[in-house]
CSV table of C-alpha atoms in Angstrom, one decimal:
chain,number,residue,atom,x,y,z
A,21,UNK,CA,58.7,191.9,0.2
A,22,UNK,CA,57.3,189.2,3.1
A,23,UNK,CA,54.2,188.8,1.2
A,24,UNK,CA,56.2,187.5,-1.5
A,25,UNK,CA,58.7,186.0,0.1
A,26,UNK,CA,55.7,183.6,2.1
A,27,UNK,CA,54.2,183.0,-1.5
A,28,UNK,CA,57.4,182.2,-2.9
A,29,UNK,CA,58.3,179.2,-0.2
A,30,UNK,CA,54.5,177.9,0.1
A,31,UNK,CA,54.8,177.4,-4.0
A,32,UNK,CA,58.5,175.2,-2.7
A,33,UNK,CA,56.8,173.6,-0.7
A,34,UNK,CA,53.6,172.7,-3.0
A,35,UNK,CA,56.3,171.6,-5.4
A,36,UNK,CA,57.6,169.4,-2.9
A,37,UNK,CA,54.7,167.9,-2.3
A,38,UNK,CA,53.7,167.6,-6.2
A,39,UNK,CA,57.4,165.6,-6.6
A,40,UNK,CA,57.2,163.6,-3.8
A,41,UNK,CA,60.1,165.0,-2.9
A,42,UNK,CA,61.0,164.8,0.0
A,43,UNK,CA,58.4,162.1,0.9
A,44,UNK,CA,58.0,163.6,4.8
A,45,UNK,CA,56.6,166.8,3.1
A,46,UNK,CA,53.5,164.5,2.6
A,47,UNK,CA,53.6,162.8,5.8
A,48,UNK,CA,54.2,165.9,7.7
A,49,UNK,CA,51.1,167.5,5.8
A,50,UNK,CA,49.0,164.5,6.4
A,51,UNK,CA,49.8,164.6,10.2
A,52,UNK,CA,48.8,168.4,10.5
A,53,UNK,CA,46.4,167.8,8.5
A,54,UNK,CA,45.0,165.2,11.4
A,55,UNK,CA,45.7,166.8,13.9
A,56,UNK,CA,43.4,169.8,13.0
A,57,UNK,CA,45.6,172.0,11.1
A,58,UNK,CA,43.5,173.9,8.0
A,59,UNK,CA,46.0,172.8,4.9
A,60,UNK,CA,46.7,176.9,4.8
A,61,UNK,CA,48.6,176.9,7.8
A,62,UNK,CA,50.0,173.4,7.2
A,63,UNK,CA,51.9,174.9,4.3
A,64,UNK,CA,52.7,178.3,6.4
A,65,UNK,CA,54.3,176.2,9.2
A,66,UNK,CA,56.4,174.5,6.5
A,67,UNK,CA,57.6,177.4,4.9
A,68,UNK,CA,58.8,178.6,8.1
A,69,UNK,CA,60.7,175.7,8.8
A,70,UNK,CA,62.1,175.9,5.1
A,71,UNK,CA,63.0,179.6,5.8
A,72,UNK,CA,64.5,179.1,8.8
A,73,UNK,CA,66.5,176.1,7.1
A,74,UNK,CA,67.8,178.4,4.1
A,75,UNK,CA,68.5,181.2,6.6
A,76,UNK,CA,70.9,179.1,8.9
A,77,UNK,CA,72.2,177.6,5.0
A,78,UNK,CA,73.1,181.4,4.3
A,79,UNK,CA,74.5,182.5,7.8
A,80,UNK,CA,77.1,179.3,8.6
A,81,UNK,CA,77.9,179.3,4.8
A,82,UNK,CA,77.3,175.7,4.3
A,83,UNK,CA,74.9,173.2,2.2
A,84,UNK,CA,71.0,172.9,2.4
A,85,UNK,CA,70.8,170.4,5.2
A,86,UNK,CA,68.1,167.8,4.2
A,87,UNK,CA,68.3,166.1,7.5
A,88,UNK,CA,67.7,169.0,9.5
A,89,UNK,CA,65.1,170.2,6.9
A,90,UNK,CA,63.0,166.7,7.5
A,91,UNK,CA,63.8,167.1,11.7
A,92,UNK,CA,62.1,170.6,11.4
A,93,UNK,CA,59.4,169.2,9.3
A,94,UNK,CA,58.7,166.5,11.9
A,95,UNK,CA,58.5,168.8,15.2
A,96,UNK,CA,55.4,171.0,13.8
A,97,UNK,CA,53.3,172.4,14.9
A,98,UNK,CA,56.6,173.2,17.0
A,99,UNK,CA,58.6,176.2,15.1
A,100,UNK,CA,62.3,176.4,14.9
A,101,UNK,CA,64.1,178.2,17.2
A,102,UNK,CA,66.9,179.1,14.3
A,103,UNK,CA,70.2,177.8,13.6
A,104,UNK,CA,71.7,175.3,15.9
């Protein structure tokens, strides 16, 4: 189900944020946030880059990629275009 799919990564990526962990969840949120991005779509943006992170993880059968993760973090409001 989407719906709870999207709920399911916006509550990783609140936990993220609770941890501190990583710290550009925070700074990525603060910039959106400055930007003009309501905190709602902040967190939907990052999901997406988390999704599209764990989907590329799944198809090329390898590690979560933290460096990538943080990259894709850092281009929003940009989206991913999907595995590289």
């Amino acid at each position: 189900d989407e719906d709870f799919a999207e709920a399911t990564l916006i509550q990783a990526i609140e936990n993220q944020l609770a941890a501190g962990e990583p710290a550009c969840v925070q700074a990525v949120l603060n910039k959106l946030s400055l930007v003009g991005y309501a905190r709602e779509d902040s967190l939907e943006m990052m999901a997406l880059v988390l999704a599209d992170e764990i989907d590329c993880m799944l198809r090329e059968e390898r590690p979560f990629d933290a460096a990538r993760y943080e990259r894709g973090l850092r281009a929003l409001p940009q989206l991913p275009e999907g595995c590289e």
